Amino acid sequence: MSKVALVTGGSRGIGAAISLALKNAGYTVAANYAGNDEAAQKFTAETGIKTYKWSVADYDACAEGIARVEAELGPVAVLVNNAGITRDSMFHKMTREQWKEVIDTNLSGLFNMTHPVWSGMRDRKFGRIINISSINGQKGQAGQANYSAAKAGDLGFTKALAQEGARAGITVNAICPGYIGTEMVRAIDEKVLNERIIPQIPVGRLGEPEEIARCVVFLASDDAGFITGSTITANGGQYFT
Ligand code: CAA
């Protein structure tokens, strides 16, 4: 039987490419999403991948949603914590809500999703947790104190949990995408994107969602069993760690 992979924010952007790549690699995929019903329905119609609605910022909703996925598809073997939001603002203008929303989704979302699957993975002696962090968690980004803090936190979470999971056959890794051509990045003011951001990318272009999805498929595979606590940096040369 094929392994079950659960991808948060899995019906749009990088998440949609990840869901599809995992399906093509033979996994049974569940794509979680939080809000956009229309996009989710379209995604299911086009790909045959089941979509499940809940917010990763809500612990109880995550526990219930994961229970539903596992009842319908089987135990989750691969969890991809991809869901993320931006609420960009220079810090002097940033509101407490902008701070909290981003921390709740982009950082606490990892706790909320991973905690309910962790015991089962330990019992079965197999698991793959793949956290989608960001270049801006590695280097920091003006206008993103909230996002950079959350994404840096995701890397600490990855390294701590990797040590706990190792003996139980669970690997925990992170991917730090650079600027990828998704709605999130295209929402940046065009002048800021073209004049300040793209010129900083040595390969001279935005990344493709599929370029991140291929990293996920590798980390999920049996071939990657000795890799844990690591970060794959995929940013077109914009920042070296
Ligand atoms: N470093 C230092 N100062 C900066 C700066 C930078 N990188 N960028 C802007 N500033 C300064 C400006 O020079 C300006 O200074 P003055 O007021 O003295 O003139 C001030 O900050 C305000 O700049 P803006 O006019 O741009 O301010 P704004 O309020 O209109 O916009 C912003 C602020 C929304 C944060 C905008 O600058 C922006 O969108 N920046 C890009 C942020 C970014 O990269 N977000 C990534 C989103 S995609 C993503 O997150 C995915 C991923 O993982 C990569």
Tab-separated table of C-alpha atoms and ligand atoms in Angstrom:
chain	number	residue	atom	x	y	z
A	1	MET	CA	0.000	0.000	0.000
A	2	SER	CA	1.278	3.473	-0.767
A	3	LYS	CA	2.365	5.770	2.043
A	4	VAL	CA	0.167	8.693	3.044
A	5	ALA	CA	1.598	12.199	2.714
A	6	LEU	CA	-0.140	15.216	4.228
A	7	VAL	CA	0.759	18.641	2.827
A	8	THR	CA	-0.418	21.787	4.590
A	9	GLY	CA	-1.342	24.668	2.338
A	10	GLY	CA	-1.266	21.925	-0.259
A	11	SER	CA	-3.723	23.214	-2.844
A	12	ARG	CA	-1.984	26.429	-3.940
A	13	GLY	CA	1.493	27.794	-4.648
A	14	ILE	CA	4.495	25.737	-3.596
A	15	GLY	CA	2.174	23.386	-1.670
A	16	ALA	CA	0.211	22.441	-4.799
A	17	ALA	CA	3.445	21.551	-6.606
A	18	ILE	CA	4.526	19.474	-3.588
A	19	SER	CA	1.197	17.617	-3.419
A	20	LEU	CA	1.359	16.807	-7.108
A	21	ALA	CA	5.004	15.724	-7.055
A	22	LEU	CA	4.344	13.394	-4.110
A	23	LYS	CA	1.319	11.938	-5.895
A	24	ASN	CA	3.430	11.355	-9.001
A	25	ALA	CA	6.038	9.651	-6.798
A	26	GLY	CA	3.406	7.146	-5.645
A	27	TYR	CA	2.122	8.589	-2.362
A	28	THR	CA	-1.505	8.871	-1.369
A	29	VAL	CA	-1.718	12.623	-0.794
A	30	ALA	CA	-3.990	14.696	1.431
A	31	ALA	CA	-3.794	18.432	0.783
A	32	ASN	CA	-4.845	20.637	3.654
A	33	TYR	CA	-5.987	24.219	3.014
A	34	ALA	CA	-7.362	26.982	5.218
A	35	GLY	CA	-9.615	29.264	3.250
A	36	ASN	CA	-9.854	29.196	-0.509
A	37	ASP	CA	-12.611	26.614	-1.243
A	38	GLU	CA	-12.720	27.469	-4.933
A	39	ALA	CA	-8.995	26.854	-5.440
A	40	ALA	CA	-9.214	23.606	-3.444
A	41	GLN	CA	-12.135	22.277	-5.490
A	42	LYS	CA	-10.360	23.172	-8.723
A	43	PHE	CA	-7.188	21.485	-7.472
A	44	THR	CA	-9.055	18.264	-6.578
A	45	ALA	CA	-10.876	18.260	-9.925
A	46	GLU	CA	-7.620	18.675	-11.830
A	47	THR	CA	-5.410	16.296	-9.828
A	48	GLY	CA	-7.681	13.828	-8.022
A	49	ILE	CA	-5.941	14.812	-4.765
A	50	LYS	CA	-8.312	15.059	-1.801
A	51	THR	CA	-8.393	18.409	-0.016
A	52	TYR	CA	-9.192	18.961	3.675
A	53	LYS	CA	-10.071	22.313	5.211
A	54	TRP	CA	-8.752	23.522	8.560
A	55	SER	CA	-6.428	26.192	9.906
A	56	VAL	CA	-2.971	25.058	11.000
A	57	ALA	CA	-3.103	27.887	13.554
A	58	ASP	CA	-5.791	25.977	15.507
A	59	TYR	CA	-4.465	22.971	17.475
A	60	ASP	CA	-7.837	21.264	17.972
A	61	ALA	CA	-8.724	21.689	14.294
A	62	CYS	CA	-5.381	20.094	13.349
A	63	ALA	CA	-5.953	17.116	15.650
A	64	GLU	CA	-9.480	16.601	14.279
A	65	GLY	CA	-8.398	17.104	10.668
A	66	ILE	CA	-5.494	14.661	10.961
A	67	ALA	CA	-7.802	12.084	12.580
A	68	ARG	CA	-10.150	12.470	9.573
A	69	VAL	CA	-7.305	12.069	7.066
A	70	GLU	CA	-6.002	8.989	8.879
A	71	ALA	CA	-9.476	7.409	9.091
A	72	GLU	CA	-10.009	7.934	5.342
A	73	LEU	CA	-6.523	7.297	3.936
A	74	GLY	CA	-4.386	5.611	6.615
A	75	PRO	CA	-1.619	6.722	8.976
A	76	VAL	CA	0.392	9.772	7.955
A	77	ALA	CA	3.952	8.745	7.028
A	78	VAL	CA	5.058	12.063	5.528
A	79	LEU	CA	4.060	15.467	6.866
A	80	VAL	CA	4.990	18.551	4.881
A	81	ASN	CA	4.522	21.717	6.941
A	82	ASN	CA	4.204	24.141	4.066
A	83	ALA	CA	1.297	26.455	4.987
A	84	GLY	CA	2.440	30.004	5.466
A	85	ILE	CA	1.216	33.584	5.290
A	86	THR	CA	2.763	37.039	5.058
A	87	ARG	CA	1.665	40.241	6.757
A	88	ASP	CA	4.550	42.431	5.632
A	89	SER	CA	5.059	45.810	7.243
A	90	MET	CA	7.994	47.867	8.400
A	91	PHE	CA	8.346	47.196	12.127
A	92	HIS	CA	7.395	50.699	13.246
A	93	LYS	CA	4.036	50.177	11.541
A	94	MET	CA	3.546	46.482	12.402
A	95	THR	CA	0.461	45.731	14.498
A	96	ARG	CA	0.176	43.061	17.193
A	97	GLU	CA	-2.325	41.288	14.926
A	98	GLN	CA	0.201	41.162	12.046
A	99	TRP	CA	2.775	39.712	14.438
A	100	LYS	CA	0.399	37.166	15.992
A	101	GLU	CA	-1.214	35.930	12.770
A	102	VAL	CA	2.151	35.133	11.220
A	103	ILE	CA	3.585	33.486	14.359
A	104	ASP	CA	0.385	31.448	14.887
A	105	THR	CA	0.393	30.065	11.338
A	106	ASN	CA	4.054	29.933	10.316
A	107	LEU	CA	5.565	28.811	13.627
A	108	SER	CA	2.866	27.429	15.957
A	109	GLY	CA	1.359	25.701	12.912
A	110	LEU	CA	4.348	23.354	12.957
A	111	PHE	CA	3.693	22.391	16.560
A	112	ASN	CA	-0.038	22.034	15.937
A	113	MET	CA	0.447	19.727	12.954
A	114	THR	CA	3.448	17.713	14.076
A	115	HIS	CA	2.315	16.983	17.639
A	116	PRO	CA	-0.741	14.911	16.625
A	117	VAL	CA	1.238	12.727	14.149
A	118	TRP	CA	4.361	12.296	16.288
A	119	SER	CA	3.236	9.419	18.560
A	120	GLY	CA	1.999	7.356	15.628
A	121	MET	CA	5.281	7.849	13.752
A	122	ARG	CA	7.231	6.832	16.871
A	123	ASP	CA	5.087	3.705	17.292
A	124	ARG	CA	5.504	2.735	13.613
A	125	LYS	CA	9.238	3.575	13.684
A	126	PHE	CA	8.965	5.618	10.519
A	127	GLY	CA	8.222	9.216	9.692
A	128	ARG	CA	9.245	12.111	7.518
A	129	ILE	CA	8.636	15.677	8.694
A	130	ILE	CA	9.572	18.303	6.101
A	131	ASN	CA	9.279	21.934	7.126
A	132	ILE	CA	9.150	24.671	4.518
A	133	SER	CA	11.037	27.581	6.052
A	134	SER	CA	12.397	30.472	3.964
A	135	ILE	CA	15.481	32.369	2.881
A	136	ASN	CA	14.082	35.165	5.033
A	137	GLY	CA	14.305	32.969	8.132
A	138	GLN	CA	18.009	32.534	7.338
A	139	LYS	CA	18.989	36.104	6.414
A	140	GLY	CA	16.152	38.253	7.824
A	141	GLN	CA	14.172	40.635	5.606
A	142	ALA	CA	13.229	44.243	6.214
A	143	GLY	CA	9.443	44.470	6.375
A	144	GLN	CA	9.174	40.918	7.703
A	145	ALA	CA	10.178	40.894	11.383
A	146	ASN	CA	7.183	38.624	12.032
A	147	TYR	CA	7.801	36.258	9.099
A	148	SER	CA	11.590	36.110	9.552
A	149	ALA	CA	11.168	35.326	13.265
A	150	ALA	CA	8.685	32.526	12.553
A	151	LYS	CA	10.728	31.004	9.736
A	152	ALA	CA	13.942	31.111	11.821
A	153	GLY	CA	11.944	29.416	14.586
A	154	ASP	CA	10.987	26.685	12.138
A	155	LEU	CA	14.683	25.873	11.700
A	156	GLY	CA	15.235	25.570	15.465
A	157	PHE	CA	12.164	23.340	15.710
A	158	THR	CA	13.553	21.171	12.890
A	159	LYS	CA	16.946	20.691	14.543
A	160	ALA	CA	15.539	19.954	18.008
A	161	LEU	CA	12.963	17.468	16.765
A	162	ALA	CA	15.464	15.749	14.469
A	163	GLN	CA	17.422	14.726	17.562
A	164	GLU	CA	14.288	13.359	19.234
A	165	GLY	CA	13.055	11.468	16.194
A	166	ALA	CA	16.322	9.899	15.059
A	167	ARG	CA	16.137	6.729	17.145
A	168	ALA	CA	12.499	6.225	16.174
A	169	GLY	CA	13.154	6.263	12.420
A	170	ILE	CA	11.729	9.751	11.984
A	171	THR	CA	13.706	12.317	10.010
A	172	VAL	CA	12.968	16.013	10.371
A	173	ASN	CA	14.365	18.387	7.767
A	174	ALA	CA	13.757	21.875	6.434
A	175	ILE	CA	13.814	23.492	3.030
A	176	CYS	CA	14.522	27.201	2.679
A	177	PRO	CA	13.115	28.400	-0.635
A	178	GLY	CA	14.196	31.747	-1.956
A	179	TYR	CA	11.793	33.891	-3.957
A	180	ILE	CA	9.529	31.513	-5.890
A	181	GLY	CA	7.029	32.668	-8.524
A	182	THR	CA	3.848	32.159	-6.509
A	183	GLU	CA	0.941	34.463	-5.638
A	184	MET	CA	2.668	35.291	-2.322
A	185	VAL	CA	5.729	36.691	-4.043
A	186	ARG	CA	3.814	38.274	-6.916
A	187	ALA	CA	1.782	40.170	-4.271
A	188	ILE	CA	4.917	42.202	-3.512
A	189	ASP	CA	4.780	45.628	-5.102
A	190	GLU	CA	6.014	45.150	-8.691
A	191	LYS	CA	8.595	47.934	-8.382
A	192	VAL	CA	9.997	46.408	-5.155
A	193	LEU	CA	10.114	42.955	-6.776
A	194	ASN	CA	11.734	44.046	-10.036
A	195	GLU	CA	14.099	46.721	-8.720
A	196	ARG	CA	15.068	45.466	-5.259
A	197	ILE	CA	14.557	41.688	-5.151
A	198	ILE	CA	15.148	40.024	-8.540
A	199	PRO	CA	18.481	41.869	-9.065
A	200	GLN	CA	19.696	40.176	-5.855
A	201	ILE	CA	19.142	36.676	-7.292
A	202	PRO	CA	22.308	35.565	-9.137
A	203	VAL	CA	20.463	33.146	-11.436
A	204	GLY	CA	18.390	36.157	-12.517
A	205	ARG	CA	14.904	34.747	-12.081
A	206	LEU	CA	12.330	33.643	-9.528
A	207	GLY	CA	12.317	29.945	-8.642
A	208	GLU	CA	9.656	27.504	-9.833
A	209	PRO	CA	7.412	25.740	-7.273
A	210	GLU	CA	8.440	22.394	-8.836
A	211	GLU	CA	12.078	23.125	-7.933
A	212	ILE	CA	11.057	23.038	-4.253
A	213	ALA	CA	8.721	20.066	-4.732
A	214	ARG	CA	11.582	17.936	-6.055
A	215	CYS	CA	13.551	18.621	-2.846
A	216	VAL	CA	10.546	17.432	-0.819
A	217	VAL	CA	10.234	14.200	-2.796
A	218	PHE	CA	13.909	13.474	-2.150
A	219	LEU	CA	13.704	14.161	1.607
A	220	ALA	CA	10.590	11.970	1.847
A	221	SER	CA	12.256	9.049	0.096
A	222	ASP	CA	14.009	6.050	1.668
A	223	ASP	CA	17.198	7.309	-0.014
A	224	ALA	CA	17.230	10.260	2.408
A	225	GLY	CA	17.105	8.122	5.573
A	226	PHE	CA	20.502	9.332	6.855
A	227	ILE	CA	19.614	13.013	6.394
A	228	THR	CA	18.008	14.611	9.423
A	229	GLY	CA	18.114	18.038	11.047
A	230	SER	CA	19.368	19.497	7.793
A	231	THR	CA	18.294	22.411	5.655
A	232	ILE	CA	18.190	22.390	1.870
A	233	THR	CA	18.710	25.922	0.639
A	234	ALA	CA	17.142	26.545	-2.789
A	235	ASN	CA	17.341	30.228	-3.574
A	236	GLY	CA	19.145	30.760	-6.907
A	237	GLY	CA	22.326	31.806	-5.113
A	238	GLN	CA	20.721	34.770	-3.325
A	239	TYR	CA	22.089	33.826	0.093
A	240	PHE	CA	24.660	31.258	1.210
A	241	THR	CA	24.551	29.791	4.689
B	1	CAA	N1	16.254	47.720	4.147
B	1	CAA	C1	16.198	48.875	4.835
B	1	CAA	N2	15.247	49.789	4.675
B	1	CAA	C2	14.306	49.515	3.779
B	1	CAA	C3	14.286	48.332	3.026
B	1	CAA	C4	15.340	47.430	3.232
B	1	CAA	N3	15.405	46.275	2.544
B	1	CAA	N4	13.223	48.344	2.232
B	1	CAA	C5	12.583	49.516	2.448
B	1	CAA	N5	13.266	50.234	3.367
B	1	CAA	C6	12.956	51.562	3.850
B	1	CAA	C7	12.669	52.491	2.672
B	1	CAA	O1	13.869	53.023	2.163
B	1	CAA	C8	11.799	53.546	3.303
B	1	CAA	O2	12.592	54.441	4.034
B	1	CAA	P1	12.154	55.997	4.166
B	1	CAA	O3	10.793	55.987	4.809
B	1	CAA	O4	13.216	56.575	5.020
B	1	CAA	O5	12.131	56.520	2.764
B	1	CAA	C9	10.996	52.759	4.320
B	1	CAA	O6	11.749	51.538	4.582
B	1	CAA	C10	9.634	52.397	3.817
B	1	CAA	O7	9.788	51.631	2.602
B	1	CAA	P2	8.555	51.387	1.616
B	1	CAA	O8	8.215	52.680	0.891
B	1	CAA	O9	8.805	50.197	0.764
B	1	CAA	O10	7.415	51.165	2.705
B	1	CAA	P3	6.015	50.613	2.534
B	1	CAA	O11	5.380	50.799	3.885
B	1	CAA	O12	5.346	51.152	1.320
B	1	CAA	O13	6.277	49.049	2.224
B	1	CAA	C11	6.907	46.812	2.646
B	1	CAA	C12	6.903	48.243	3.189
B	1	CAA	C13	5.465	46.325	2.444
B	1	CAA	C14	7.585	45.938	3.680
B	1	CAA	C15	7.659	46.793	1.268
B	1	CAA	O14	8.938	47.403	1.422
B	1	CAA	C16	7.877	45.404	0.754
B	1	CAA	O15	6.950	44.770	0.234
B	1	CAA	N6	9.094	44.861	0.861
B	1	CAA	C17	9.410	43.508	0.455
B	1	CAA	C18	9.269	42.597	1.628
B	1	CAA	C19	9.553	41.176	1.160
B	1	CAA	O16	10.594	40.858	0.607
B	1	CAA	N7	8.593	40.278	1.414
B	1	CAA	C20	8.722	38.932	0.968
B	1	CAA	C21	7.343	38.409	0.666
B	1	CAA	S1	7.434	36.835	-0.201
B	1	CAA	C22	7.835	35.767	0.977
B	1	CAA	O17	7.856	36.041	2.128
B	1	CAA	C23	8.160	34.377	0.502
B	1	CAA	C24	9.500	33.995	0.938
B	1	CAA	O18	9.644	33.180	1.854
B	1	CAA	C25	10.690	34.540	0.230
